[in-house]
Short mmCIF file of C-alpha atoms in Angstrom, two decimals:
data_model
loop_
_atom_site.label_atom_id
_atom_site.label_comp_id
_atom_site.label_asym_id
_atom_site.label_seq_id
_atom_site.Cartn_x
_atom_site.Cartn_y
_atom_site.Cartn_z
CA MET A 1 -112.34 -134.39 -76.66
CA SER A 2 -111.75 -133.82 -72.87
CA VAL A 3 -109.81 -130.95 -71.67
CA ARG A 4 -106.44 -131.87 -70.32
CA ASN A 5 -104.67 -129.93 -67.44
CA ARG A 6 -101.44 -127.85 -68.62
CA ILE A 7 -98.53 -127.35 -66.44
CA VAL A 8 -94.93 -126.18 -67.17
CA VAL A 9 -92.22 -127.54 -65.22
CA LYS A 10 -88.99 -125.60 -64.86
CA ILE A 11 -85.63 -127.64 -63.85
CA GLY A 12 -82.74 -125.63 -62.69
CA SER A 13 -79.09 -126.38 -63.69
CA SER A 14 -77.98 -127.65 -60.23
CA LEU A 15 -80.59 -130.26 -60.56
CA LEU A 16 -79.21 -131.64 -63.66
CA ALA A 17 -75.68 -131.14 -63.43
CA ASN A 18 -73.26 -132.48 -60.80
CA ASP A 19 -71.54 -129.24 -59.10
CA GLY A 20 -67.98 -130.39 -59.16
CA ARG A 21 -67.75 -132.72 -62.19
CA LEU A 22 -70.55 -130.97 -64.46
CA THR A 23 -71.92 -134.37 -65.39
CA LEU A 24 -75.40 -135.33 -65.95
CA LYS A 25 -77.60 -136.62 -62.80
CA TYR A 26 -79.04 -139.32 -64.51
CA ALA A 27 -80.73 -140.53 -61.25
CA PHE A 28 -82.80 -137.28 -60.96
CA MET A 29 -83.67 -137.21 -64.93
CA HIS A 30 -85.13 -140.89 -64.42
CA GLY A 31 -87.25 -139.91 -61.50
CA LEU A 32 -88.28 -136.53 -63.17
CA LEU A 33 -89.47 -138.28 -66.34
CA ALA A 34 -90.91 -141.33 -64.74
CA ASP A 35 -93.15 -138.83 -62.66
CA ILE A 36 -94.06 -136.94 -65.74
CA ALA A 37 -95.11 -140.03 -67.72
CA GLN A 38 -97.52 -140.85 -64.88
CA LEU A 39 -99.03 -137.30 -64.92
CA ARG A 40 -99.51 -137.70 -68.46
CA GLU A 41 -101.44 -140.96 -68.16
CA GLU A 42 -103.62 -139.02 -65.38
CA GLY A 43 -104.49 -136.13 -68.17
CA TYR A 44 -101.74 -133.69 -67.80
CA ASP A 45 -100.09 -131.83 -70.80
CA VAL A 46 -96.67 -131.02 -69.57
CA VAL A 47 -94.03 -128.49 -70.89
CA LEU A 48 -90.54 -128.89 -69.48
CA ALA A 49 -88.25 -125.77 -69.45
CA SER A 50 -84.90 -127.08 -68.63
CA SER A 51 -81.72 -125.40 -68.01
CA GLY A 52 -78.37 -127.45 -68.13
CA SER A 53 -76.81 -126.91 -71.67
CA VAL A 54 -74.32 -124.62 -70.54
CA ALA A 55 -73.35 -126.49 -67.37
CA LEU A 56 -72.97 -129.73 -69.13
CA GLY A 57 -70.93 -128.22 -71.99
CA LEU A 58 -68.36 -126.62 -69.90
CA ASN A 59 -66.26 -129.85 -69.77
CA SER A 60 -65.75 -129.87 -73.55
CA ILE A 61 -64.37 -126.55 -73.71
CA LYS A 62 -62.33 -127.17 -70.57
CA LYS A 63 -63.89 -124.23 -68.66
CA SER A 64 -65.13 -123.78 -65.25
CA PRO A 65 -68.40 -122.13 -64.19
CA GLU A 66 -66.51 -119.28 -62.50
CA GLU A 67 -64.07 -118.51 -65.24
CA ALA A 68 -66.31 -118.84 -68.40
CA GLY A 69 -67.36 -115.78 -70.11
CA VAL A 70 -70.36 -114.90 -72.66
CA LEU A 71 -68.62 -116.43 -75.53
CA ASP A 72 -67.41 -119.33 -73.49
CA LYS A 73 -71.08 -119.82 -72.37
CA GLN A 74 -72.31 -119.82 -75.97
CA ALA A 75 -69.87 -122.33 -76.97
CA ALA A 76 -70.56 -124.69 -74.00
CA ALA A 77 -74.21 -124.43 -75.03
CA ALA A 78 -73.46 -125.72 -78.25
CA CYS A 79 -71.64 -128.43 -76.73
CA GLY A 80 -74.19 -129.27 -73.97
CA GLN A 81 -77.50 -129.03 -75.84
CA PRO A 82 -77.26 -132.31 -77.80
CA LEU A 83 -75.88 -133.92 -74.63
CA LEU A 84 -78.85 -132.84 -72.60
CA LEU A 85 -81.55 -133.41 -75.29
CA ASN A 86 -80.03 -136.99 -76.00
CA ALA A 87 -80.36 -137.92 -72.33
CA TYR A 88 -84.03 -136.57 -72.17
CA LYS A 89 -84.92 -138.47 -75.39
CA GLN A 90 -83.68 -141.86 -74.34
CA VAL A 91 -85.09 -141.57 -70.74
CA ALA A 92 -88.13 -140.53 -71.94
CA HIS A 93 -88.58 -143.53 -74.32
CA GLU A 94 -88.03 -145.58 -71.50
CA HIS A 95 -91.12 -144.35 -70.04
CA GLY A 96 -93.13 -144.63 -73.24
CA PHE A 97 -93.22 -141.01 -74.81
CA ASP A 98 -91.23 -138.68 -76.99
CA ILE A 99 -89.98 -135.24 -76.28
CA ALA A 100 -89.37 -132.25 -78.96
CA GLN A 101 -86.88 -129.36 -78.42
CA ILE A 102 -88.11 -125.68 -78.85
CA LEU A 103 -85.22 -123.15 -78.53
CA VAL A 104 -86.57 -119.47 -78.25
CA THR A 105 -85.02 -116.42 -78.03
CA LEU A 106 -86.06 -112.93 -76.30
CA GLU A 107 -87.75 -111.95 -79.54
CA ASP A 108 -89.83 -115.09 -79.81
CA LEU A 109 -91.43 -114.15 -76.55
CA GLU A 110 -91.52 -110.47 -76.94
CA GLU A 111 -92.81 -110.13 -80.48
CA ARG A 112 -96.41 -111.05 -80.83
CA ARG A 113 -96.41 -112.81 -84.10
CA ARG A 114 -93.30 -114.98 -83.06
CA PHE A 115 -94.86 -115.52 -79.58
CA LEU A 116 -98.07 -116.80 -81.32
CA ASN A 117 -96.01 -119.13 -83.68
CA THR A 118 -94.25 -120.72 -80.69
CA LYS A 119 -97.62 -121.20 -79.15
CA ASN A 120 -99.04 -122.85 -82.05
CA THR A 121 -96.09 -125.19 -82.21
CA ILE A 122 -96.59 -126.13 -78.64
CA GLN A 123 -100.21 -127.05 -79.19
CA ARG A 124 -99.33 -129.04 -82.39
CA LEU A 125 -96.96 -131.11 -80.26
CA PHE A 126 -99.68 -131.58 -77.64
CA GLU A 127 -102.01 -133.01 -80.26
CA HIS A 128 -99.43 -135.63 -81.25
CA GLY A 129 -98.58 -136.50 -77.56
CA ILE A 130 -95.08 -135.17 -77.54
CA MET A 131 -93.74 -133.33 -74.43
CA PRO A 132 -91.81 -129.88 -75.69
CA ILE A 133 -88.71 -128.95 -73.85
CA VAL A 134 -88.03 -125.50 -74.14
CA ASN A 135 -85.00 -123.63 -73.51
CA GLU A 136 -83.31 -120.22 -74.27
CA ASN A 137 -80.85 -120.49 -77.16
CA ASP A 138 -77.87 -119.74 -75.31
CA THR A 139 -75.48 -120.29 -78.54
CA ILE A 140 -76.86 -116.93 -80.26
CA THR A 141 -77.95 -114.87 -77.38
CA THR A 142 -75.77 -112.26 -75.49
CA GLU A 143 -76.42 -110.51 -72.03
CA GLU A 144 -78.14 -107.55 -74.04
CA ILE A 145 -80.70 -109.58 -75.92
CA ARG A 146 -81.53 -112.69 -73.76
CA VAL A 147 -84.29 -113.70 -71.13
CA GLY A 148 -81.50 -114.46 -68.78
CA ASP A 149 -83.08 -117.03 -66.47
CA ASN A 150 -85.31 -119.73 -67.09
CA ASP A 151 -87.90 -119.01 -64.16
CA ARG A 152 -89.23 -116.17 -66.24
CA LEU A 153 -89.10 -118.03 -69.48
CA ALA A 154 -91.07 -120.70 -67.82
CA ALA A 155 -93.58 -118.14 -66.60
CA LYS A 156 -93.72 -116.93 -70.20
CA VAL A 157 -94.58 -120.24 -71.57
CA ALA A 158 -97.17 -120.97 -68.70
CA GLN A 159 -98.72 -117.70 -69.69
CA MET A 160 -98.51 -118.68 -73.59
CA ILE A 161 -100.27 -122.00 -73.07
CA GLN A 162 -102.88 -120.80 -70.33
CA ALA A 163 -101.07 -123.27 -68.15
CA ASP A 164 -103.11 -124.17 -64.77
CA HIS A 165 -99.73 -124.53 -62.77
CA LEU A 166 -96.24 -123.12 -63.17
CA ILE A 167 -93.80 -125.49 -60.94
CA LEU A 168 -90.44 -124.32 -60.14
CA LEU A 169 -88.18 -127.04 -58.92
CA THR A 170 -85.17 -125.86 -57.05
CA ASN A 171 -82.70 -127.12 -54.32
CA ILE A 172 -84.62 -126.08 -51.37
CA ASP A 173 -88.10 -126.51 -50.40
CA GLY A 174 -89.51 -123.13 -51.09
CA LEU A 175 -89.53 -119.51 -49.95
CA TYR A 176 -88.49 -118.37 -46.52
CA ASP A 177 -88.62 -114.88 -45.14
CA ARG A 178 -84.87 -114.60 -44.86
CA ASN A 179 -81.78 -116.51 -45.67
CA PRO A 180 -82.86 -120.26 -44.98
CA GLU A 181 -79.38 -120.80 -43.19
CA ASP A 182 -80.71 -118.24 -40.75
CA PRO A 183 -81.92 -120.40 -37.90
CA GLU A 184 -84.87 -118.07 -37.32
CA ALA A 185 -85.92 -118.20 -40.89
CA GLN A 186 -89.83 -118.88 -41.23
CA PHE A 187 -91.17 -120.97 -44.20
CA ILE A 188 -93.47 -119.12 -46.32
CA GLU A 189 -96.47 -121.43 -47.43
CA THR A 190 -98.62 -119.03 -49.21
CA VAL A 191 -97.86 -115.99 -51.15
CA GLU A 192 -100.44 -113.40 -52.46
CA ASP A 193 -98.31 -110.54 -53.10
CA VAL A 194 -94.63 -111.19 -54.29
CA SER A 195 -93.35 -107.70 -53.73
CA GLU A 196 -93.23 -108.27 -50.15
CA TYR A 197 -90.43 -110.70 -50.40
CA LEU A 198 -88.21 -109.26 -53.16
CA GLU A 199 -85.71 -107.87 -50.48
CA VAL A 200 -85.13 -111.19 -48.96
CA THR A 201 -84.44 -113.33 -52.02
CA THR A 202 -81.07 -112.54 -53.12
CA GLY A 203 -78.32 -115.12 -54.27
CA THR A 204 -77.92 -117.72 -57.20
CA SER A 205 -76.36 -121.17 -57.34
CA SER A 206 -72.92 -121.65 -58.81
CA LEU A 207 -74.41 -123.02 -62.03
CA GLY A 208 -77.75 -121.41 -62.28
CA SER A 209 -78.51 -117.84 -63.64
CA GLY A 210 -81.39 -117.46 -61.24
CA GLY A 211 -82.24 -117.47 -57.52
CA MET A 212 -85.21 -117.00 -55.30
CA LEU A 213 -85.62 -113.42 -56.68
CA THR A 214 -86.07 -114.62 -60.32
CA LYS A 215 -88.65 -117.05 -59.12
CA MET A 216 -90.82 -114.21 -57.26
CA ARG A 217 -90.63 -112.20 -60.46
CA ALA A 218 -91.70 -115.17 -62.55
CA ALA A 219 -94.34 -115.99 -60.06
CA ASN A 220 -95.90 -112.45 -60.30
CA MET A 221 -95.99 -113.10 -64.19
CA ALA A 222 -97.92 -116.36 -63.81
CA GLN A 223 -100.08 -114.84 -61.13
CA ASN A 224 -101.14 -111.98 -63.49
CA ALA A 225 -101.77 -114.64 -66.19
CA GLY A 226 -104.11 -116.78 -64.15
CA VAL A 227 -101.46 -119.26 -63.35
CA ASN A 228 -100.75 -120.66 -59.80
CA THR A 229 -96.90 -121.11 -59.03
CA LEU A 230 -95.52 -123.69 -56.67
CA ILE A 231 -91.86 -123.83 -55.54
CA GLY A 232 -90.30 -126.81 -54.17
CA GLU A 233 -87.31 -129.05 -53.95
CA GLY A 234 -86.22 -131.20 -56.94
CA VAL A 235 -85.84 -134.61 -55.10
CA ILE A 236 -85.59 -137.87 -57.18
CA ASP A 237 -88.78 -139.51 -56.10
CA ARG A 238 -91.94 -137.59 -57.71
CA PRO A 239 -90.45 -134.42 -57.78
CA VAL A 240 -93.34 -132.86 -59.86
CA SER A 241 -96.56 -134.81 -58.56
CA GLY A 242 -95.53 -134.83 -55.03
CA ILE A 243 -95.91 -131.00 -55.06
CA LEU A 244 -98.62 -130.63 -57.39
CA LYS A 245 -100.92 -132.94 -55.08
CA GLY A 246 -99.76 -131.30 -52.05
CA GLU A 247 -97.87 -134.31 -50.55
CA ARG A 248 -94.49 -132.41 -50.07
CA ARG A 249 -93.95 -129.02 -48.53
CA HIS A 250 -93.83 -126.05 -51.04
CA THR A 251 -94.62 -122.35 -51.52
CA ARG A 252 -97.78 -121.74 -53.48
CA CYS A 253 -97.99 -118.38 -55.17
CA ILE A 254 -101.79 -117.71 -55.82
CA ALA A 255 -103.20 -116.83 -59.07
CA LYS A 256 -104.82 -113.27 -59.42
CA GLY A 257 -108.05 -114.82 -60.76
CA THR A 258 -108.90 -114.63 -64.57
CA PRO A 259 -106.98 -112.36 -66.76
CA ALA A 260 -109.05 -109.80 -69.07
CA SER A 261 -107.59 -111.22 -72.04
CA SER A 262 -104.39 -113.14 -73.56
CA TRP A 263 -103.50 -109.98 -75.38
CA ALA A 264 -103.46 -107.79 -72.16
CA VAL A 265 -101.28 -110.31 -70.37
CA TRP A 266 -98.81 -110.59 -73.05
CA LEU A 267 -98.59 -106.88 -73.32
CA THR A 268 -98.20 -106.14 -69.63
CA ASN A 269 -95.82 -109.00 -68.80
CA ARG A 270 -92.49 -108.02 -70.30
CA LEU A 271 -89.18 -109.60 -70.26
CA HIS A 272 -87.42 -106.60 -71.69
CA ARG A 273 -88.01 -102.75 -71.87
CA ALA A 274 -88.01 -101.57 -75.43
CA GLY A 275 -88.47 -98.06 -74.51
CA GLY A 276 -90.32 -95.83 -72.08
CA LEU A 277 -92.10 -92.43 -72.04
CA VAL A 278 -92.48 -89.72 -69.44
CA ILE A 279 -95.48 -87.93 -69.65
CA ARG A 280 -96.90 -84.65 -67.86
CA GLN A 281 -98.93 -85.17 -64.69
CA ASP A 282 -102.22 -83.64 -66.16
CA ALA A 283 -101.99 -86.16 -69.08
CA ALA A 284 -101.02 -88.95 -66.46
CA ALA A 285 -104.30 -88.04 -64.72
CA LYS A 286 -106.43 -88.32 -67.87
CA LEU A 287 -104.61 -91.70 -68.27
CA ARG A 288 -105.93 -92.98 -65.01
CA GLU A 289 -109.26 -91.78 -65.94
CA SER A 290 -109.42 -93.79 -68.86
CA LYS A 291 -110.12 -90.71 -71.07
CA ALA A 292 -107.17 -90.92 -73.46
CA GLY A 293 -104.23 -92.32 -74.76
CA VAL A 294 -100.71 -90.97 -74.94
CA GLY A 295 -100.38 -87.94 -77.37
CA HIS A 296 -97.23 -86.48 -78.68
CA GLU A 297 -97.67 -83.19 -76.71
CA ASP A 298 -97.97 -85.16 -73.28
CA ILE A 299 -94.47 -86.29 -73.79
CA VAL A 300 -91.58 -85.01 -71.19
CA LYS A 301 -89.14 -87.46 -71.90
CA ILE A 302 -88.28 -90.30 -73.89
CA HIS A 303 -85.88 -93.27 -73.08
CA GLY A 304 -84.32 -96.03 -75.38
CA ASP A 305 -84.27 -96.65 -79.13
CA PHE A 306 -87.65 -98.42 -80.06
CA GLN A 307 -89.45 -99.15 -83.45
CA LYS A 308 -93.08 -98.73 -84.22
CA GLY A 309 -94.88 -101.64 -82.81
CA ASP A 310 -92.61 -102.16 -79.71
CA VAL A 311 -94.16 -102.09 -76.14
CA LEU A 312 -93.50 -99.00 -74.33
CA HIS A 313 -93.56 -98.31 -70.54
CA VAL A 314 -95.34 -95.10 -69.76
CA TYR A 315 -94.42 -92.92 -66.39
CA ASP A 316 -95.57 -89.83 -64.85
CA GLU A 317 -93.05 -87.20 -63.82
CA ASP A 318 -92.86 -88.52 -60.31
CA GLY A 319 -91.42 -91.94 -61.83
CA GLU A 320 -94.69 -93.94 -61.04
CA GLU A 321 -95.30 -96.39 -64.28
CA LEU A 322 -98.96 -96.06 -65.21
CA ALA A 323 -99.33 -98.17 -68.36
CA ARG A 324 -97.85 -100.14 -71.19
CA GLY A 325 -98.63 -100.12 -74.89
CA LEU A 326 -98.04 -100.52 -78.50
CA THR A 327 -96.10 -97.39 -80.00
CA ASN A 328 -97.30 -96.22 -83.16
CA PHE A 329 -93.82 -94.53 -83.99
CA SER A 330 -90.01 -95.11 -83.65
CA SER A 331 -88.32 -93.42 -81.10
CA ASP A 332 -86.72 -90.88 -83.77
CA GLU A 333 -90.13 -90.06 -84.99
CA THR A 334 -91.56 -89.65 -81.63
CA MET A 335 -88.69 -87.19 -80.74
CA VAL A 336 -89.64 -85.16 -83.80
CA LEU A 337 -93.48 -85.15 -83.18
CA ALA A 338 -92.94 -84.19 -79.26
CA ARG A 339 -90.58 -81.39 -80.24
CA HIS A 340 -93.03 -79.80 -82.58
CA ALA A 341 -96.15 -80.58 -81.00
CA ASP A 342 -97.95 -77.71 -82.69
CA GLN A 343 -97.38 -79.14 -86.26
CA ASP A 344 -99.01 -81.66 -88.33
CA VAL A 345 -97.70 -84.99 -88.42
CA GLU A 346 -97.60 -85.30 -92.15
CA GLU A 347 -95.79 -82.09 -92.37
CA LEU A 348 -92.99 -83.53 -90.19
CA LEU A 349 -92.81 -87.25 -91.17
CA GLY A 350 -93.91 -87.14 -94.70
CA TYR A 351 -97.19 -89.49 -94.22
CA HIS A 352 -100.38 -89.10 -92.82
CA ALA A 353 -100.71 -90.72 -89.33
CA ARG A 354 -102.91 -90.06 -86.37
CA PRO A 355 -100.95 -88.07 -83.86
CA GLU A 356 -101.39 -90.44 -80.87
CA ILE A 357 -97.95 -91.97 -80.09
CA ILE A 358 -99.99 -94.92 -78.21
CA ASN A 359 -103.57 -95.52 -78.78
CA ARG A 360 -105.87 -96.13 -75.81
CA ASP A 361 -107.22 -99.49 -77.57
CA ASN A 362 -103.24 -100.53 -77.74
CA MET A 363 -102.76 -99.91 -74.07
CA VAL A 364 -103.13 -101.56 -70.75
CA MET A 365 -103.19 -99.98 -67.51
CA LEU A 366 -101.25 -101.54 -64.89
CA GLU A 367 -102.98 -102.97 -61.54
CA ASP A 368 -101.49 -103.03 -58.27
CA ASN A 369 -100.52 -106.63 -58.54
CA HIS A 370 -98.23 -106.20 -61.45
CA LEU A 371 -94.39 -105.64 -60.37
CA PRO A 372 -93.59 -101.99 -61.94
CA TRP A 373 -90.43 -101.40 -63.72
CA ASP A 374 -88.30 -98.38 -62.12
CA ALA A 375 -88.26 -95.35 -64.32
CA PRO A 376 -85.10 -95.23 -66.05
CA THR A 377 -82.49 -92.68 -64.51
CA LYS A 378 -79.94 -92.56 -67.55
CA SER A 379 -79.99 -91.98 -71.00
CA LEU A 380 -83.24 -90.27 -70.80
CA LYS A 381 -83.69 -87.76 -73.73
CA LEU A 382 -85.19 -84.40 -73.02
CA VAL A 383 -87.83 -83.47 -75.53
CA ALA A 384 -87.15 -79.95 -75.22
CA SER A 385 -83.76 -79.21 -77.28
#
């Protein structure tokens, strides 16, 4: 069996829904799926990460994008999702293939077992020649527990299936060094370090939840997973292949080589911070020298309410993020251990366990190409009572 190339294509709401009428742009959908059908014939497996359900459902609940609150958007997603998927299914059938829907939540992408279950489902659909369409389950998510944008969701899927390319289709032709409306704006063809462009990538469309900033963050996640990211305009004629084959101008974010392991990629590319630890500078130095994990005696501050098995972000006392790793204890247990570093774990918690909060084997040091998360400035619990 020959190895097929894999691509993840992300479509924004502004490409699928008319801004004023909030109705589906069938011409674009036909052009998109005709192009994907041809790519499938050429040996590509394609996953579509599609926005649009909320925008298409707003008419049903008689709300505009500007006035819709969280509950309105949840209801709109419930109304719009069947409209969107029915259209995809009918148009895909015209081009000789079938589609399947995969709705995910933040937990499905951040919790390892559910992440692998989702990956296995996509793999089985590939085996049957069916194109998966992935979207966040907006009907049940809230602002606090959601991915928030389909750019990063698409990047997580690209990481998940070890894709060759992540293609982000938007309403402009790529990245500029400043607002594209500025007459002196320069087009950026190639990006190696996305951090250089974060400050100039603000702004979102009226329908979408992301802008160029989320695309840069998604590109960084993809880079670290060994995936090239291509950002370009979602035109009607060959919107994907025209970019993929270099026939139309686009921005290319270059992959950072081959990642050490899929586990390390999953651990370091996070969508949500469950919690964090601030450790002493001497412990941070040992960490950098690859000599130890994080012990309970190393901790200065704790952030967040986390559970055993969550991924924690580890900072030094200067606020520099050093590593990410799986915690062996909950936040409450970690607080008890850190405040009584001279006592035995079993005596404190009532069960036997190794005293390390994060084992070295369950930790990955951040490399220069990872975008760090700023150390939390609020709700930090002081270890010292």
